[in-house]
PDB file of C-alpha atoms and ligand atoms in Angstrom:
ATOM      1  CA  MET A   1       7.222   7.493 -13.028  1.00 94.00           C
ATOM      2  CA  ARG A   2       7.318   7.540  -9.208  1.00 97.00           C
ATOM      3  CA  LEU A   3       3.947   7.263  -7.548  1.00 98.00           C
ATOM      4  CA  VAL A   4       2.639   6.976  -3.993  1.00 98.00           C
ATOM      5  CA  MET A   5      -0.710   5.373  -3.179  1.00 97.00           C
ATOM      6  CA  LEU A   6      -2.346   6.610   0.026  1.00 97.00           C
ATOM      7  CA  GLY A   7      -5.553   5.393   1.595  1.00 96.00           C
ATOM      8  CA  PRO A   8      -6.892   3.521   4.601  1.00 95.00           C
ATOM      9  CA  PRO A   9      -6.412  -0.233   4.938  1.00 91.00           C
ATOM     10  CA  GLY A  10      -8.791  -1.974   2.553  1.00 89.00           C
ATOM     11  CA  ALA A  11      -9.059   1.018   0.196  1.00 94.00           C
ATOM     12  CA  GLY A  12      -7.777  -1.141  -2.643  1.00 91.00           C
ATOM     13  CA  LYS A  13      -4.272   0.372  -2.796  1.00 94.00           C
ATOM     14  CA  GLY A  14      -2.650  -3.020  -3.401  1.00 92.00           C
ATOM     15  CA  THR A  15      -5.119  -4.010  -6.130  1.00 91.00           C
ATOM     16  CA  GLN A  16      -4.735  -0.668  -7.892  1.00 96.00           C
ATOM     17  CA  ALA A  17      -0.944  -0.646  -7.507  1.00 96.00           C
ATOM     18  CA  ARG A  18      -0.697  -4.138  -9.029  1.00 94.00           C
ATOM     19  CA  MET A  19      -2.867  -3.058 -11.973  1.00 95.00           C
ATOM     20  CA  LEU A  20      -0.627  -0.002 -12.503  1.00 96.00           C
ATOM     21  CA  GLU A  21       2.434  -2.264 -12.282  1.00 96.00           C
ATOM     22  CA  GLN A  22       1.067  -4.287 -15.219  1.00 95.00           C
ATOM     23  CA  LYS A  23       0.081  -1.228 -17.204  1.00 95.00           C
ATOM     24  CA  TYR A  24       3.245   0.841 -16.804  1.00 95.00           C
ATOM     25  CA  GLY A  25       5.862  -1.897 -16.222  1.00 95.00           C
ATOM     26  CA  ILE A  26       7.156  -0.387 -12.969  1.00 96.00           C
ATOM     27  CA  PRO A  27       7.178  -2.370  -9.713  1.00 97.00           C
ATOM     28  CA  GLN A  28       4.653  -2.083  -6.920  1.00 97.00           C
ATOM     29  CA  ILE A  29       6.596  -1.723  -3.679  1.00 97.00           C
ATOM     30  CA  ALA A  30       4.437  -2.468  -0.649  1.00 96.00           C
ATOM     31  CA  SER A  31       5.903  -1.783   2.791  1.00 97.00           C
ATOM     32  CA  GLY A  32       3.425  -4.277   4.324  1.00 94.00           C
ATOM     33  CA  ASP A  33       4.697  -7.045   1.994  1.00 93.00           C
ATOM     34  CA  LEU A  34       8.336  -6.200   2.784  1.00 96.00           C
ATOM     35  CA  LEU A  35       7.555  -6.291   6.512  1.00 96.00           C
ATOM     36  CA  ARG A  36       5.630  -9.577   6.271  1.00 93.00           C
ATOM     37  CA  ALA A  37       8.561 -11.126   4.340  1.00 94.00           C
ATOM     38  CA  ALA A  38      10.929  -9.921   7.089  1.00 95.00           C
ATOM     39  CA  VAL A  39       8.640 -11.465   9.735  1.00 95.00           C
ATOM     40  CA  ARG A  40       8.473 -14.741   7.794  1.00 93.00           C
ATOM     41  CA  ASP A  41      12.268 -14.818   7.394  1.00 96.00           C
ATOM     42  CA  ARG A  42      12.719 -13.944  11.091  1.00 95.00           C
ATOM     43  CA  THR A  43      15.175 -11.143  10.327  1.00 96.00           C
ATOM     44  CA  PRO A  44      15.982  -8.718  13.193  1.00 95.00           C
ATOM     45  CA  ILE A  45      13.715  -6.103  11.523  1.00 95.00           C
ATOM     46  CA  GLY A  46      10.934  -8.680  11.154  1.00 95.00           C
ATOM     47  CA  LEU A  47      11.134  -9.806  14.773  1.00 95.00           C
ATOM     48  CA  GLU A  48      10.968  -6.202  15.993  1.00 95.00           C
ATOM     49  CA  ALA A  49       8.213  -5.123  13.559  1.00 95.00           C
ATOM     50  CA  ARG A  50       5.989  -8.076  14.377  1.00 94.00           C
ATOM     51  CA  ARG A  51       5.317  -6.742  17.888  1.00 93.00           C
ATOM     52  CA  TYR A  52       3.612  -3.708  16.340  1.00 94.00           C
ATOM     53  CA  MET A  53       1.966  -5.332  13.324  1.00 91.00           C
ATOM     54  CA  ASP A  54       0.092  -7.976  15.309  1.00 84.00           C
ATOM     55  CA  ARG A  55      -1.837  -5.317  17.212  1.00 83.00           C
ATOM     56  CA  GLY A  56      -2.458  -3.059  14.225  1.00 84.00           C
ATOM     57  CA  ALA A  57       0.059  -0.400  15.265  1.00 90.00           C
ATOM     58  CA  LEU A  58       2.628   1.088  12.907  1.00 94.00           C
ATOM     59  CA  ALA A  59       6.121  -0.361  12.914  1.00 96.00           C
ATOM     60  CA  PRO A  60       8.810   2.179  13.918  1.00 97.00           C
ATOM     61  CA  ASP A  61       9.624   4.640  11.119  1.00 97.00           C
ATOM     62  CA  GLU A  62      13.320   3.841  11.190  1.00 96.00           C
ATOM     63  CA  LEU A  63      12.769   0.114  10.485  1.00 95.00           C
ATOM     64  CA  VAL A  64      10.379   0.694   7.604  1.00 97.00           C
ATOM     65  CA  VAL A  65      12.546   3.403   6.076  1.00 96.00           C
ATOM     66  CA  ARG A  66      15.532   1.013   6.110  1.00 95.00           C
ATOM     67  CA  LEU A  67      13.551  -1.682   4.297  1.00 95.00           C
ATOM     68  CA  ILE A  68      12.120   0.720   1.711  1.00 97.00           C
ATOM     69  CA  GLU A  69      15.396   2.502   1.004  1.00 95.00           C
ATOM     70  CA  ALA A  70      17.109  -0.838   0.357  1.00 95.00           C
ATOM     71  CA  ARG A  71      14.264  -1.894  -1.949  1.00 96.00           C
ATOM     72  CA  LEU A  72      14.410   1.377  -3.912  1.00 95.00           C
ATOM     73  CA  GLU A  73      18.086   0.718  -4.672  1.00 93.00           C
ATOM     74  CA  GLU A  74      17.237  -2.459  -6.579  1.00 96.00           C
ATOM     75  CA  PRO A  75      17.649  -2.309 -10.377  1.00 96.00           C
ATOM     76  CA  ASP A  76      13.950  -2.775 -11.214  1.00 96.00           C
ATOM     77  CA  ALA A  77      13.110   0.436  -9.326  1.00 95.00           C
ATOM     78  CA  ARG A  78      15.391   2.594 -11.485  1.00 92.00           C
ATOM     79  CA  ARG A  79      12.692   3.524 -13.976  1.00 91.00           C
ATOM     80  CA  GLY A  80      10.116   4.237 -11.281  1.00 96.00           C
ATOM     81  CA  TYR A  81       7.772   2.498  -8.877  1.00 98.00           C
ATOM     82  CA  ILE A  82       4.437   2.592  -7.148  1.00 98.00           C
ATOM     83  CA  LEU A  83       4.790   2.878  -3.394  1.00 98.00           C
ATOM     84  CA  ASP A  84       1.923   1.172  -1.617  1.00 97.00           C
ATOM     85  CA  GLY A  85       1.533   1.692   2.133  1.00 96.00           C
ATOM     86  CA  PHE A  86       4.613   3.903   2.400  1.00 98.00           C
ATOM     87  CA  PRO A  87       4.961   6.620   3.568  1.00 98.00           C
ATOM     88  CA  ARG A  88       2.470   6.355   6.408  1.00 97.00           C
ATOM     89  CA  THR A  89       3.717   9.134   8.686  1.00 98.00           C
ATOM     90  CA  ILE A  90       5.101  12.636   8.153  1.00 97.00           C
ATOM     91  CA  PRO A  91       8.644  11.586   9.258  1.00 98.00           C
ATOM     92  CA  GLN A  92       8.536   8.746   6.677  1.00 98.00           C
ATOM     93  CA  ALA A  93       7.473  11.216   3.966  1.00 98.00           C
ATOM     94  CA  GLU A  94      10.338  13.533   4.956  1.00 97.00           C
ATOM     95  CA  GLU A  95      12.808  10.641   4.820  1.00 97.00           C
ATOM     96  CA  LEU A  96      11.511   9.703   1.379  1.00 97.00           C
ATOM     97  CA  ASP A  97      11.885  13.299   0.184  1.00 96.00           C
ATOM     98  CA  SER A  98      15.507  13.387   1.410  1.00 96.00           C
ATOM     99  CA  ALA A  99      16.330  10.038  -0.209  1.00 94.00           C
ATOM    100  CA  LEU A 100      14.851  11.224  -3.520  1.00 95.00           C
ATOM    101  CA  LYS A 101      16.736  14.509  -3.296  1.00 95.00           C
ATOM    102  CA  ARG A 102      20.027  12.650  -2.729  1.00 93.00           C
ATOM    103  CA  HIS A 103      19.398  10.921  -6.076  1.00 90.00           C
ATOM    104  CA  SER A 104      18.152  14.133  -7.783  1.00 93.00           C
ATOM    105  CA  GLN A 105      14.730  12.552  -8.144  1.00 94.00           C
ATOM    106  CA  HIS A 106      11.207  13.542  -7.190  1.00 94.00           C
ATOM    107  CA  LEU A 107       7.762  12.007  -6.803  1.00 96.00           C
ATOM    108  CA  ASP A 108       5.550  12.474  -9.844  1.00 95.00           C
ATOM    109  CA  HIS A 109       2.231  12.077  -8.105  1.00 97.00           C
ATOM    110  CA  VAL A 110       0.390  10.939  -5.000  1.00 98.00           C
ATOM    111  CA  LEU A 111      -2.983   9.214  -5.342  1.00 98.00           C
ATOM    112  CA  ALA A 112      -5.174   9.130  -2.243  1.00 97.00           C
ATOM    113  CA  ILE A 113      -7.936   6.541  -2.481  1.00 97.00           C
ATOM    114  CA  VAL A 114     -10.884   7.712  -0.419  1.00 97.00           C
ATOM    115  CA  VAL A 115     -13.139   5.098   1.227  1.00 96.00           C
ATOM    116  CA  PRO A 116     -15.392   5.628   4.297  1.00 95.00           C
ATOM    117  CA  ASP A 117     -14.606   3.670   7.498  1.00 94.00           C
ATOM    118  CA  ASP A 118     -17.733   1.457   7.471  1.00 91.00           C
ATOM    119  CA  GLU A 119     -16.918   0.323   3.926  1.00 92.00           C
ATOM    120  CA  VAL A 120     -13.336  -0.467   5.006  1.00 92.00           C
ATOM    121  CA  ILE A 121     -14.585  -2.749   7.782  1.00 90.00           C
ATOM    122  CA  LYS A 122     -16.971  -4.561   5.435  1.00 86.00           C
ATOM    123  CA  ARG A 123     -14.226  -5.097   2.873  1.00 86.00           C
ATOM    124  CA  ILE A 124     -11.447  -6.244   5.181  1.00 88.00           C
ATOM    125  CA  SER A 125     -13.400  -8.836   7.120  1.00 84.00           C
ATOM    126  CA  GLY A 126     -13.876 -10.858   3.879  1.00 88.00           C
ATOM    127  CA  ARG A 127     -10.312 -10.466   2.731  1.00 88.00           C
ATOM    128  CA  ARG A 128      -8.004 -13.445   2.196  1.00 92.00           C
ATOM    129  CA  THR A 129      -4.306 -13.259   1.282  1.00 93.00           C
ATOM    130  CA  CYS A 130      -2.095 -15.798  -0.463  1.00 95.00           C
ATOM    131  CA  ARG A 131       0.670 -16.957   1.869  1.00 92.00           C
ATOM    132  CA  ASN A 132       2.946 -17.573  -1.119  1.00 93.00           C
ATOM    133  CA  CYS A 133       2.564 -14.644  -3.577  1.00 92.00           C
ATOM    134  CA  GLY A 134       0.589 -12.071  -1.563  1.00 89.00           C
ATOM    135  CA  ALA A 135      -2.379 -11.976  -4.016  1.00 91.00           C
ATOM    136  CA  MET A 136      -5.603 -10.838  -2.360  1.00 89.00           C
ATOM    137  CA  TYR A 137      -9.168 -12.047  -2.692  1.00 92.00           C
ATOM    138  CA  HIS A 138     -12.506 -11.140  -1.157  1.00 90.00           C
ATOM    139  CA  MET A 139     -14.811 -14.001  -0.264  1.00 89.00           C
ATOM    140  CA  ILE A 140     -17.848 -12.057  -1.581  1.00 85.00           C
ATOM    141  CA  PHE A 141     -16.585  -9.447  -4.060  1.00 83.00           C
ATOM    142  CA  ASP A 142     -13.646 -11.300  -5.625  1.00 88.00           C
ATOM    143  CA  PRO A 143     -13.745 -14.963  -4.556  1.00 94.00           C
ATOM    144  CA  PRO A 144     -10.969 -17.389  -5.518  1.00 96.00           C
ATOM    145  CA  ARG A 145     -11.981 -20.365  -7.697  1.00 96.00           C
ATOM    146  CA  ASN A 146     -11.286 -22.661  -4.757  1.00 93.00           C
ATOM    147  CA  GLN A 147     -12.155 -21.443  -1.186  1.00 88.00           C
ATOM    148  CA  SER A 148      -8.624 -21.645   0.202  1.00 93.00           C
ATOM    149  CA  ILE A 149      -6.272 -21.797  -2.803  1.00 97.00           C
ATOM    150  CA  CYS A 150      -4.719 -18.954  -4.808  1.00 97.00           C
ATOM    151  CA  ASN A 151      -5.814 -18.820  -8.485  1.00 97.00           C
ATOM    152  CA  ASP A 152      -2.361 -17.602  -9.554  1.00 96.00           C
ATOM    153  CA  CYS A 153       0.110 -19.855  -7.735  1.00 97.00           C
ATOM    154  CA  ASN A 154      -1.929 -22.491  -5.826  1.00 96.00           C
ATOM    155  CA  GLY A 155      -0.610 -21.042  -2.534  1.00 97.00           C
ATOM    156  CA  GLU A 156      -2.692 -21.295   0.642  1.00 97.00           C
ATOM    157  CA  LEU A 157      -5.141 -18.441   1.326  1.00 96.00           C
ATOM    158  CA  TYR A 158      -5.429 -17.179   4.905  1.00 94.00           C
ATOM    159  CA  GLN A 159      -6.928 -14.312   6.896  1.00 90.00           C
ATOM    160  CA  ARG A 160      -4.174 -12.068   8.225  1.00 84.00           C
ATOM    161  CA  ASP A 161      -4.280 -11.674  12.032  1.00 82.00           C
ATOM    162  CA  ASP A 162      -4.460  -7.925  11.569  1.00 81.00           C
ATOM    163  CA  ASP A 163      -7.574  -8.271   9.357  1.00 84.00           C
ATOM    164  CA  ALA A 164      -9.702  -9.278  12.377  1.00 84.00           C
ATOM    165  CA  GLU A 165     -12.392  -6.623  13.033  1.00 84.00           C
ATOM    166  CA  ASP A 166     -11.002  -5.164  16.314  1.00 85.00           C
ATOM    167  CA  THR A 167      -7.561  -4.831  14.790  1.00 87.00           C
ATOM    168  CA  VAL A 168      -9.026  -3.179  11.685  1.00 88.00           C
ATOM    169  CA  ARG A 169     -10.713  -0.554  13.901  1.00 91.00           C
ATOM    170  CA  MET A 170      -7.360   0.085  15.557  1.00 90.00           C
ATOM    171  CA  ARG A 171      -5.632   0.344  12.140  1.00 91.00           C
ATOM    172  CA  LEU A 172      -8.265   2.870  11.042  1.00 94.00           C
ATOM    173  CA  GLU A 173      -7.628   4.986  14.144  1.00 94.00           C
ATOM    174  CA  VAL A 174      -3.922   4.866  13.415  1.00 94.00           C
ATOM    175  CA  TYR A 175      -4.622   5.817   9.799  1.00 96.00           C
ATOM    176  CA  HIS A 176      -6.649   8.891  10.784  1.00 96.00           C
ATOM    177  CA  ALA A 177      -4.107  10.016  13.364  1.00 96.00           C
ATOM    178  CA  GLU A 178      -0.817   9.286  11.574  1.00 96.00           C
ATOM    179  CA  THR A 179      -1.414   8.976   7.846  1.00 96.00           C
ATOM    180  CA  ASN A 180      -4.234  11.443   7.100  1.00 95.00           C
ATOM    181  CA  PRO A 181      -1.892  14.413   7.721  1.00 96.00           C
ATOM    182  CA  LEU A 182       0.049  13.251   4.650  1.00 97.00           C
ATOM    183  CA  LEU A 183      -2.826  14.389   2.444  1.00 97.00           C
ATOM    184  CA  SER A 184      -2.210  18.033   3.390  1.00 96.00           C
ATOM    185  CA  TYR A 185       1.558  17.452   3.231  1.00 97.00           C
ATOM    186  CA  TYR A 186       1.372  16.398  -0.426  1.00 98.00           C
ATOM    187  CA  GLU A 187      -1.477  18.773  -1.240  1.00 96.00           C
ATOM    188  CA  GLN A 188       0.811  21.641  -0.280  1.00 96.00           C
ATOM    189  CA  SER A 189       3.343  20.352  -2.808  1.00 94.00           C
ATOM    190  CA  GLY A 190       0.588  20.297  -5.443  1.00 94.00           C
ATOM    191  CA  ILE A 191       1.075  16.608  -6.295  1.00 96.00           C
ATOM    192  CA  LEU A 192      -1.968  15.026  -4.621  1.00 97.00           C
ATOM    193  CA  THR A 193      -5.176  13.813  -6.264  1.00 97.00           C
ATOM    194  CA  ARG A 194      -8.033  12.238  -4.311  1.00 97.00           C
ATOM    195  CA  ILE A 195      -9.647   9.261  -6.036  1.00 98.00           C
ATOM    196  CA  ASP A 196     -13.127   8.020  -5.132  1.00 97.00           C
ATOM    197  CA  GLY A 197     -12.462   4.425  -4.011  1.00 97.00           C
ATOM    198  CA  ILE A 198     -16.045   3.188  -4.311  1.00 95.00           C
ATOM    199  CA  GLY A 199     -16.777   1.048  -7.348  1.00 93.00           C
ATOM    200  CA  ARG A 200     -15.368  -1.925  -9.230  1.00 90.00           C
ATOM    201  CA  PRO A 201     -11.558  -2.170  -9.304  1.00 91.00           C
ATOM    202  CA  GLU A 202     -11.588  -1.548 -13.096  1.00 95.00           C
ATOM    203  CA  GLU A 203     -13.617   1.665 -12.633  1.00 97.00           C
ATOM    204  CA  ILE A 204     -11.247   2.945  -9.976  1.00 97.00           C
ATOM    205  CA  GLN A 205      -8.270   2.039 -12.159  1.00 97.00           C
ATOM    206  CA  GLN A 206      -9.800   4.091 -14.972  1.00 97.00           C
ATOM    207  CA  ARG A 207     -10.148   7.106 -12.650  1.00 98.00           C
ATOM    208  CA  ILE A 208      -6.458   6.784 -11.770  1.00 98.00           C
ATOM    209  CA  VAL A 209      -5.309   6.312 -15.359  1.00 97.00           C
ATOM    210  CA  ASP A 210      -7.339   9.401 -16.404  1.00 96.00           C
ATOM    211  CA  VAL A 211      -5.497  11.458 -13.782  1.00 96.00           C
ATOM    212  CA  LEU A 212      -2.085  10.104 -14.843  1.00 95.00           C
ATOM    213  CA  ASP A 213      -2.862  10.634 -18.546  1.00 94.00           C
ATOM    214  CA  ARG A 214      -3.804  14.260 -17.870  1.00 93.00           C
ATOM    215  CA  LEU A 215      -0.560  14.777 -15.950  1.00 91.00           C
ATOM    216  CA  ARG A 216       1.506  13.204 -18.699  1.00 86.00           C
ATOM    217  CA  ALA A 217      -0.200  15.343 -21.339  1.00 89.00           C
ATOM    218  CA  ARG A 218       0.760  18.447 -19.326  1.00 83.00           C
ATOM    219  CA  ALA A 219       4.402  17.356 -18.850  1.00 75.00           C
TER     220      ALA A 219
HETATM  221  P1  LIG B 301      -0.419  -3.217   5.089  1.00 59.65           P
HETATM  222  O1  LIG B 301      -0.178  -4.523   4.417  1.00 59.65           O
HETATM  223  O2  LIG B 301       0.053  -2.054   4.266  1.00 59.65           O
HETATM  224  O3  LIG B 301      -1.833  -3.051   5.562  1.00 59.65           O
HETATM  225  O4  LIG B 301       0.502  -3.206   6.394  1.00 59.65           O
HETATM  226  C1  LIG B 301       0.345  -4.171   7.423  1.00 59.65           C
HETATM  227  C2  LIG B 301       1.017  -3.675   8.704  1.00 59.65           C
HETATM  228  O5  LIG B 301       2.417  -3.488   8.468  1.00 59.65           O
HETATM  229  C3  LIG B 301       0.515  -2.318   9.194  1.00 59.65           C
HETATM  230  O6  LIG B 301      -0.651  -2.432   9.990  1.00 59.65           O
HETATM  231  C4  LIG B 301       1.718  -1.862  10.013  1.00 59.65           C
HETATM  232  O7  LIG B 301       1.798  -2.529  11.245  1.00 59.65           O
HETATM  233  C5  LIG B 301       2.889  -2.333   9.165  1.00 59.65           C
HETATM  234  N1  LIG B 301       3.281  -1.312   8.155  1.00 59.65           N
HETATM  235  C6  LIG B 301       3.144  -1.381   6.800  1.00 59.65           C
HETATM  236  N2  LIG B 301       3.626  -0.269   6.209  1.00 59.65           N
HETATM  237  C7  LIG B 301       4.077   0.516   7.209  1.00 59.65           C
HETATM  238  C8  LIG B 301       4.666   1.797   7.255  1.00 59.65           C
HETATM  239  N3  LIG B 301       4.887   2.516   6.132  1.00 59.65           N
HETATM  240  N4  LIG B 301       5.009   2.293   8.477  1.00 59.65           N
HETATM  241  C9  LIG B 301       4.795   1.602   9.607  1.00 59.65           C
HETATM  242  N5  LIG B 301       4.229   0.393   9.648  1.00 59.65           N
HETATM  243  C10 LIG B 301       3.867  -0.161   8.457  1.00 59.65           C
END
């Protein structure tokens, strides 16, 4: 099963994608995680991408496409995957379509998690990320057992620079301008479902699983 998760920053794409990863045994592939790893490892792509990420802008399509295409070639992605944060622009979606076509594959479904802007800002300002494994917490809605330590791996929790409020507003603007058009793009292909992103993570997961179950029953 090949899925794409769309939605503004803070919509819960990562949380939902990780839950789907557990449920269906296919990897979550997050372009943001791949880019942050490249920044951490100081690769040429990381050094270039960092200039955009720090101010909440999108990294150039060509860099992100290179990272994603390499990741999709890995053996664990053969049976399917959940793309989280990619594609984010129409050219990225077109590149993904061409790559899939080259392998005689297609996307099964695109899930767009819908969350209003003011909710996004509230959610992101409390968000903390594990420096080691990438797990995410919210200081109010999903606090770690210890203020600054990851429950899963004991890694250090930190607030990403791009989670500061001004940068979040910028990321939302970018989302509306660059990524929102993807909803019509995939709607035209008949593979998009909008999911209400308000509620507990388990409730939202259930909405997604209901959609996927219905699709599988039709297949
Ligand atoms: P995320 O973790 O998905 O919120 O991504 C963090 C940052 O990485 C974004 O604000 C962008 O600067 C960059 N990024 C992640 N995915 C993409 C993408 N598909 N295209 C361009 N930039 C991206």
